[in-house]
Amino acid sequence: MSSAAEKSTVPVTILTGFLGAGKTTLLNHILESPDHGKRFAIIENEFGEVGVDDKVIKETSVELIEVINGCVCCTVRGDLVKVLKRLEEKFPSFDAVIIETTGLADPAPVAQTFFVDEDVARSYHLDGIITVVDAKHILQHLNEEKPEGVENESVEQIAFADRILLNKCDLVDKETLDEVMKAITGINSHAEIVHTTYSKLEPSKLLNIGAFDLNRVVEMDPGFLNTDGEHQHDSTVSSVSVRFEGELNYMQLKMWIRQLMRTKADDLFRYKGVLAVKGSAMKYVFQGVHMLFSGDLEPSFKWKDDEVRECRFVFIGRNLDKEALKLGIMECKVEPLRFQVCDCVQANIGQHWMDGQVIKTWDEGYPYLIDLDIEPGTSACTSWGWAPMDTDVFVRARKCGEWHMSKEKWDLILANGI
């Protein structure tokens, strides 16, 4: 396409990279930046049936967000064309389009859309393919043996990149980083490679770079413009998606995920979610890649007054036990508590049980805050503690003795701070 034609069409950036590389983090950095002065239309592609990333996209410079569920490089490629044509009705409310593909997508068929569909080509031009690479995990995915006829998506994502962000460089040593660089340049020696941490990079390095070169791509892949080709996924890789209205005990969830990481980490390529936590106005956002996990209540993502409090999860990996994963999640769902404020209980404090009294429910995500009956002269940092789960493993009923305080008195204590 000539430079004159490009000026009359909307630039499109394809943001790709394997599961958990840091694509959504990069996208949020771009959207939060005040430097580019642009408004974007974002097309989010989720492999699972339930979308998560659209719930954690910063809306600072976003005009609208479209979500496509499924593999945008094959089964729902037609949906991409429909979305792009529908966006034409919004011209000129946005300046550019960013497509974030699922981590299992081959970017070639997505890029192909902008050359083989005449209507799309009249309105848009492909500015560049940006691939985010996870320095810590990429080698195991590049070296993975695939069944005959199945493409290695991580290889394709690097091969078609116009610019590569080698991310999470802080998690590997120099020797590993050199090995990763050698592997990348062995696949694609044309793309500029930028080392990043937490996907931080100036947007000017990614937008309006005019980097996509059709001639180079056709030389590398003579069948690039062939629309009859099919992209075949590894049948052992699947996703498990759960979405429900309600709230979770996120401490129980974290304990379950720790157990999951100990037993299934190698097969868990990606897991992420946005949760409603009982007693918190903030959304609990978590994500993980194999053994790496992070999650916290996010002050920048709060539930709106008219927003339904719900929980969304997606797990992507190899040979997943879907029913076991769904059961594990649902067991973390908040149910009515067994005890109320002022009830007498015994708390498991690690080595033994201690008498106490419930003084608050759903405090900081914990079902119970318990005032412990510390004997005089006992050395203790505090006289109260949390019960992370509402089970007999952590807290059990007891009869109240002489030591018992009324609810009215506890309310007065709590009002003045514990």
Coordinates of C-alpha atoms in Angstrom, one line a residue:
M1 CA 0.0 0.0 0.0
S2 CA 1.3 3.5 -0.9
S3 CA 2.0 6.0 1.8
A4 CA -0.9 8.2 0.4
A5 CA -3.3 5.3 0.8
E6 CA -2.1 4.6 4.3
K7 CA -2.8 8.2 5.3
S8 CA -6.5 7.7 4.3
T9 CA -6.9 4.4 6.2
V10 CA -6.9 3.5 9.9
P11 CA -3.7 1.9 11.2
V12 CA -4.0 -1.5 12.9
T13 CA -1.5 -3.0 15.3
I14 CA -1.6 -6.7 16.0
L15 CA -0.4 -7.4 19.5
T16 CA 0.5 -11.1 19.9
G17 CA 2.6 -13.4 22.0
F18 CA 2.3 -16.7 23.9
L19 CA 0.1 -17.2 26.9
G20 CA 1.2 -15.0 29.9
A21 CA 3.9 -13.1 28.0
G22 CA 2.5 -9.7 29.1
K23 CA 0.3 -8.5 26.2
T24 CA -2.5 -7.0 28.3
T25 CA 0.0 -5.3 30.6
L26 CA 1.6 -3.8 27.5
L27 CA -1.8 -2.7 26.2
N28 CA -2.6 -1.0 29.5
H29 CA 0.8 0.9 29.4
I30 CA -0.1 2.1 25.9
L31 CA -3.6 3.2 27.0
E32 CA -2.4 5.0 30.1
S33 CA 0.3 6.9 28.3
P34 CA -0.4 10.7 27.8
D35 CA 2.2 10.9 25.0
H36 CA 0.4 9.5 21.9
G37 CA -2.7 11.6 22.1
K38 CA -4.8 9.0 20.3
R39 CA -8.1 7.3 20.8
F40 CA -8.2 3.5 20.2
A41 CA -10.7 0.9 19.3
I42 CA -9.5 -2.3 21.0
I43 CA -10.4 -5.8 19.7
E44 CA -9.8 -8.4 22.5
N45 CA -9.5 -12.0 21.5
E46 CA -10.0 -14.6 24.3
F47 CA -9.4 -18.3 23.7
G48 CA -11.9 -19.4 26.4
E49 CA -15.6 -18.9 26.4
V50 CA -15.5 -16.3 29.2
G51 CA -13.6 -13.1 28.7
V52 CA -11.4 -11.7 31.4
D53 CA -9.0 -9.2 29.8
D54 CA -11.7 -6.8 28.8
K55 CA -12.5 -6.3 32.5
V56 CA -8.9 -5.2 33.3
I57 CA -8.3 -2.8 30.4
K58 CA -7.6 0.8 31.4
E59 CA -10.2 2.9 29.6
T60 CA -8.1 6.1 29.6
S61 CA -7.8 6.4 25.8
V62 CA -10.2 3.7 24.7
E63 CA -13.2 4.6 22.5
L64 CA -14.7 1.2 22.5
I65 CA -13.8 -2.5 23.2
E66 CA -14.9 -5.4 21.1
V67 CA -14.4 -9.0 22.4
I68 CA -14.1 -12.1 20.2
N69 CA -14.2 -15.4 22.0
G70 CA -12.5 -18.4 20.3
C71 CA -9.4 -18.6 18.1
V72 CA -9.3 -15.5 15.9
C73 CA -6.8 -17.1 13.5
C74 CA -9.2 -19.9 12.5
T75 CA -12.7 -20.6 13.7
V76 CA -13.8 -17.0 14.3
R77 CA -11.7 -15.2 11.7
G78 CA -15.0 -14.2 10.0
D79 CA -16.0 -12.5 13.3
L80 CA -12.9 -10.3 13.0
V81 CA -14.0 -9.1 9.6
K82 CA -17.5 -8.4 10.9
V83 CA -16.1 -6.4 13.9
L84 CA -13.8 -4.3 11.6
K85 CA -16.7 -3.5 9.3
R86 CA -18.9 -2.6 12.2
L87 CA -16.2 -0.3 13.5
E88 CA -16.4 1.7 10.3
E89 CA -19.6 3.2 11.5
K90 CA -17.7 4.7 14.4
F91 CA -15.2 6.6 12.1
P92 CA -13.7 9.1 13.0
S93 CA -14.2 8.6 16.8
F94 CA -10.9 6.7 17.1
D95 CA -7.5 7.1 15.5
A96 CA -6.2 3.5 15.5
V97 CA -7.1 -0.1 16.1
I98 CA -5.2 -2.5 18.4
I99 CA -6.0 -6.2 18.1
E100 CA -4.8 -8.3 21.1
T101 CA -4.8 -11.9 20.0
T102 CA -5.2 -14.9 22.3
G103 CA -1.8 -16.5 23.3
L104 CA -2.6 -19.5 21.1
A105 CA -3.2 -17.6 17.9
D106 CA -1.0 -17.7 14.8
P107 CA -0.8 -14.1 13.8
A108 CA -0.5 -14.9 10.0
P109 CA -4.2 -15.5 9.3
V110 CA -5.1 -12.3 11.3
A111 CA -2.6 -10.3 9.2
Q112 CA -3.9 -11.9 6.1
T113 CA -7.3 -10.4 6.7
F114 CA -6.0 -6.9 5.8
F115 CA -5.0 -8.0 2.3
V116 CA -7.5 -10.6 1.1
D117 CA -10.7 -8.8 2.2
E118 CA -11.2 -5.9 -0.2
D119 CA -13.7 -4.0 2.1
V120 CA -11.3 -4.3 5.1
A121 CA -8.3 -3.2 2.9
R122 CA -10.1 -0.1 1.8
S123 CA -10.6 1.1 5.4
Y124 CA -7.6 -0.2 7.3
H125 CA -3.9 -0.9 6.9
L126 CA -1.7 -3.1 8.9
D127 CA 0.9 -1.0 10.7
G128 CA 2.8 -3.7 12.4
I129 CA 2.8 -7.0 14.4
I130 CA 4.2 -6.7 17.9
T131 CA 5.1 -9.9 19.6
V132 CA 5.7 -10.1 23.4
V133 CA 8.0 -12.9 24.5
D134 CA 8.3 -14.3 28.0
A135 CA 12.0 -14.6 28.6
K136 CA 11.5 -17.1 31.5
H137 CA 9.2 -19.6 29.7
I138 CA 9.7 -19.2 26.0
L139 CA 12.4 -21.8 25.5
Q140 CA 10.2 -24.6 26.8
H141 CA 7.4 -23.6 24.4
L142 CA 9.7 -23.2 21.4
N143 CA 11.2 -26.6 22.0
E144 CA 7.9 -28.3 22.6
E145 CA 7.3 -31.3 20.3
K146 CA 3.9 -30.9 18.5
P147 CA 1.8 -33.6 16.8
E148 CA 2.3 -33.9 13.1
G149 CA 0.6 -31.1 11.2
V150 CA 0.2 -28.9 14.3
E151 CA 2.0 -25.6 14.2
N152 CA 4.0 -24.3 17.2
E153 CA 2.2 -21.0 17.9
S154 CA 5.1 -19.5 19.8
V155 CA 7.4 -20.0 16.8
E156 CA 4.9 -18.5 14.4
Q157 CA 4.4 -15.5 16.7
I158 CA 8.1 -14.7 16.6
A159 CA 8.5 -15.4 12.9
F160 CA 5.9 -12.9 11.8
A161 CA 6.9 -10.2 14.3
D162 CA 7.9 -6.7 13.1
R163 CA 9.0 -5.8 16.6
I164 CA 9.7 -8.1 19.5
L165 CA 9.4 -7.2 23.2
L166 CA 11.6 -9.6 25.2
N167 CA 9.7 -9.3 28.5
K168 CA 10.4 -10.5 32.0
C169 CA 14.1 -10.1 31.6
D170 CA 14.5 -9.6 35.3
L171 CA 13.4 -13.2 35.9
V172 CA 16.3 -14.8 34.1
D173 CA 20.2 -14.7 34.3
K174 CA 22.4 -13.5 31.5
E175 CA 23.2 -17.0 30.2
T176 CA 19.5 -17.8 29.8
L177 CA 18.9 -14.4 28.2
D178 CA 21.7 -15.0 25.7
E179 CA 20.2 -18.4 24.9
V180 CA 16.7 -16.9 24.4
M181 CA 18.2 -14.2 22.1
K182 CA 19.9 -16.8 20.0
A183 CA 16.7 -18.8 19.6
I184 CA 14.7 -15.7 18.6
T185 CA 17.1 -14.4 16.1
G186 CA 17.3 -17.9 14.6
I187 CA 13.6 -17.7 13.9
N188 CA 13.4 -14.0 12.9
S189 CA 16.6 -11.9 12.2
H190 CA 14.7 -8.9 10.8
A191 CA 12.6 -7.8 13.8
E192 CA 14.0 -5.3 16.3
I193 CA 14.3 -6.8 19.8
V194 CA 13.6 -4.6 22.8
H195 CA 14.3 -5.9 26.3
T196 CA 11.5 -5.0 28.8
T197 CA 10.4 -5.6 32.3
Y198 CA 6.6 -5.5 33.1
S199 CA 6.1 -4.8 29.4
K200 CA 7.1 -1.1 29.9
L201 CA 8.0 0.7 26.6
E202 CA 7.3 4.0 25.0
P203 CA 4.2 3.8 22.8
S204 CA 6.2 5.5 20.0
K205 CA 8.2 2.3 19.7
L206 CA 5.1 0.4 18.9
L207 CA 2.6 2.7 17.1
N208 CA 2.7 4.3 13.7
I209 CA 6.0 2.4 12.9
G210 CA 5.0 1.4 9.4
A211 CA 6.9 -1.8 10.0
F212 CA 4.8 -4.5 8.3
D213 CA 6.4 -5.5 5.0
L214 CA 4.2 -7.7 2.8
N215 CA 7.1 -8.6 0.5
R216 CA 9.2 -9.9 3.3
V217 CA 6.3 -12.0 4.7
V218 CA 5.5 -13.5 1.3
E219 CA 9.2 -14.3 0.8
M220 CA 9.3 -16.1 4.2
D221 CA 5.8 -17.7 3.7
P222 CA 4.8 -18.0 0.0
G223 CA 1.4 -19.3 1.1
F224 CA 0.6 -16.3 3.2
L225 CA -2.1 -15.0 1.0
N226 CA -3.7 -18.4 0.5
T227 CA -7.1 -18.3 2.2
D228 CA -7.6 -22.1 1.9
G229 CA -5.0 -23.0 4.5
E230 CA -6.2 -24.3 7.9
H231 CA -4.6 -23.6 11.3
Q232 CA -4.6 -26.7 13.5
H233 CA -4.4 -26.5 17.2
D234 CA -2.8 -29.0 19.6
S235 CA -5.9 -31.1 20.7
T236 CA -4.3 -31.7 24.1
V237 CA -4.5 -27.9 24.9
S238 CA -7.8 -26.6 26.0
S239 CA -9.4 -24.0 28.2
V240 CA -11.7 -24.1 31.2
S241 CA -13.9 -21.0 31.7
V242 CA -16.2 -20.3 34.7
R243 CA -18.4 -17.3 35.2
F244 CA -21.0 -16.8 37.9
E245 CA -22.7 -14.1 39.9
G246 CA -21.6 -14.0 43.5
E247 CA -18.5 -13.6 45.7
L248 CA -15.5 -15.6 46.7
N249 CA -13.4 -16.3 49.7
Y250 CA -10.2 -15.2 48.1
M251 CA -8.0 -16.6 50.9
Q252 CA -9.5 -20.0 50.2
L253 CA -8.9 -19.4 46.5
K254 CA -5.3 -18.6 47.0
M255 CA -4.8 -21.8 49.0
W256 CA -6.4 -23.8 46.3
I257 CA -4.3 -22.2 43.6
R258 CA -1.1 -22.9 45.6
Q259 CA -2.0 -26.6 45.7
L260 CA -2.8 -26.4 41.9
M261 CA 0.6 -24.9 41.2
R262 CA 2.4 -27.6 43.2
T263 CA 0.7 -30.4 41.3
K264 CA -0.2 -29.0 37.8
A265 CA 2.2 -26.1 37.1
D266 CA 3.9 -27.6 34.1
D267 CA 0.5 -28.1 32.3
L268 CA -0.9 -24.7 33.3
F269 CA 0.1 -22.4 30.5
R270 CA -2.1 -19.5 31.7
Y271 CA -4.7 -18.8 34.3
K272 CA -6.3 -15.5 35.1
G273 CA -9.5 -14.1 36.6
V274 CA -11.4 -11.1 37.9
L275 CA -13.2 -11.7 41.2
A276 CA -15.7 -10.2 43.5
V277 CA -14.3 -10.5 47.0
K278 CA -16.8 -10.4 49.9
G279 CA -16.5 -7.1 51.8
S280 CA -14.3 -5.3 49.3
A281 CA -15.2 -2.6 46.7
M282 CA -12.1 -3.4 44.8
K283 CA -11.8 -6.2 42.2
Y284 CA -9.4 -9.0 42.9
V285 CA -7.3 -9.5 39.8
F286 CA -5.1 -12.6 39.5
Q287 CA -3.0 -14.1 36.8
G288 CA -0.4 -16.9 36.6
V289 CA 1.9 -18.6 34.2
H290 CA 3.1 -22.1 35.2
M291 CA 4.6 -21.5 38.7
L292 CA 4.5 -17.7 38.6
F293 CA 1.4 -16.3 40.3
S294 CA 0.3 -12.8 41.3
G295 CA -3.0 -11.5 42.6
D296 CA -4.3 -8.7 44.7
L297 CA -7.2 -6.3 45.3
E298 CA -6.7 -3.6 42.8
P299 CA -7.5 0.0 43.8
S300 CA -7.6 1.0 40.1
F301 CA -10.4 -1.5 39.4
K302 CA -13.4 -1.0 41.5
W303 CA -16.9 -2.3 41.2
K304 CA -19.3 0.3 40.0
D305 CA -22.6 0.9 41.9
D306 CA -24.7 -0.6 39.0
E307 CA -22.2 -3.3 38.1
V308 CA -23.1 -7.0 38.8
R309 CA -20.6 -8.5 41.3
E310 CA -19.4 -11.6 39.5
C311 CA -16.4 -13.9 39.2
R312 CA -14.6 -14.8 35.9
F313 CA -11.9 -17.4 35.5
V314 CA -10.0 -18.9 32.6
F315 CA -7.5 -21.7 32.8
I316 CA -5.6 -22.7 29.6
G317 CA -3.3 -25.7 29.6
R318 CA -2.6 -29.2 28.6
N319 CA -4.7 -32.2 29.6
L320 CA -6.8 -30.2 31.9
D321 CA -9.3 -31.9 34.2
K322 CA -12.2 -29.5 33.5
E323 CA -14.6 -30.9 36.1
A324 CA -12.0 -30.9 38.9
L325 CA -11.0 -27.3 38.1
K326 CA -14.7 -26.1 38.1
L327 CA -15.3 -27.9 41.4
G328 CA -12.2 -26.4 43.0
I329 CA -13.4 -22.9 42.0
M330 CA -17.0 -23.4 43.2
E331 CA -15.8 -24.6 46.6
C332 CA -14.3 -21.2 47.1
K333 CA -17.7 -19.5 46.6
V334 CA -19.0 -17.6 49.6
E335 CA -21.8 -19.3 51.4
P336 CA -23.7 -18.2 54.5
L337 CA -21.4 -18.2 57.6
R338 CA -21.9 -20.7 60.5
F339 CA -21.0 -18.1 63.1
Q340 CA -22.1 -14.5 63.8
V341 CA -20.5 -11.7 65.7
C342 CA -20.2 -12.5 69.5
D343 CA -20.5 -16.3 68.9
C344 CA -18.0 -18.2 71.1
V345 CA -15.6 -20.3 69.1
Q346 CA -12.2 -22.1 69.2
A347 CA -9.5 -21.0 66.7
N348 CA -6.8 -23.1 65.3
I349 CA -3.6 -21.1 65.9
G350 CA -1.2 -23.7 64.4
Q351 CA 0.0 -25.7 67.4
H352 CA -3.2 -25.9 69.4
W353 CA -6.8 -24.6 69.7
M354 CA -7.6 -21.4 71.6
D355 CA -10.9 -20.1 72.9
G356 CA -12.1 -16.9 71.4
Q357 CA -15.1 -14.9 70.3
V358 CA -16.1 -13.7 66.8
I359 CA -15.8 -9.9 66.7
K360 CA -16.2 -9.3 63.0
T361 CA -17.2 -11.2 59.8
W362 CA -15.6 -10.8 56.4
D363 CA -12.7 -8.6 57.5
E364 CA -10.0 -8.0 54.9
G365 CA -11.3 -11.0 52.9
Y366 CA -11.3 -13.4 55.9
P367 CA -14.6 -14.9 57.1
Y368 CA -13.9 -14.2 60.8
L369 CA -11.9 -11.9 62.9
I370 CA -11.6 -13.6 66.3
D371 CA -10.6 -12.1 69.7
L372 CA -8.5 -14.7 71.4
D373 CA -8.7 -15.5 75.1
I374 CA -5.0 -14.8 75.9
E375 CA -4.1 -15.9 79.4
P376 CA -2.5 -13.2 81.6
G377 CA 1.3 -13.3 81.4
T378 CA 1.2 -15.0 77.9
S379 CA 3.7 -13.6 75.4
A380 CA 1.7 -12.7 72.2
C381 CA 2.0 -10.1 69.5
T382 CA -1.8 -9.7 69.3
S383 CA -4.9 -10.9 71.1
W384 CA -6.9 -11.4 67.9
G385 CA -6.5 -13.4 64.6
W386 CA -8.3 -14.2 61.4
A387 CA -9.8 -17.5 60.3
P388 CA -9.1 -17.9 56.6
M389 CA -11.9 -20.4 55.9
D390 CA -15.2 -21.2 57.5
T391 CA -14.5 -24.9 58.2
D392 CA -13.8 -26.9 61.4
V393 CA -10.1 -27.1 60.3
F394 CA -9.7 -23.4 61.3
V395 CA -12.6 -22.5 63.5
R396 CA -15.1 -24.6 65.5
A397 CA -18.0 -24.0 67.9
R398 CA -17.7 -24.0 71.7
K399 CA -20.0 -23.2 74.6
C400 CA -19.6 -19.7 76.1
G401 CA -18.3 -19.6 79.6
E402 CA -18.0 -16.7 82.0
W403 CA -15.8 -14.8 79.5
H404 CA -18.4 -13.4 77.0
M405 CA -19.0 -10.0 75.7
S406 CA -22.3 -8.7 74.3
K407 CA -22.7 -7.6 70.7
E408 CA -23.4 -4.1 71.8
K409 CA -20.1 -3.8 73.6
W410 CA -18.2 -5.2 70.6
D411 CA -19.9 -2.7 68.3
L412 CA -18.7 0.1 70.6
I413 CA -15.1 -1.3 70.6
L414 CA -15.1 -1.7 66.8
A415 CA -16.4 1.8 66.3
N416 CA -13.4 3.1 68.2
G417 CA -10.9 0.8 66.5
I418 CA -9.5 -2.5 67.8

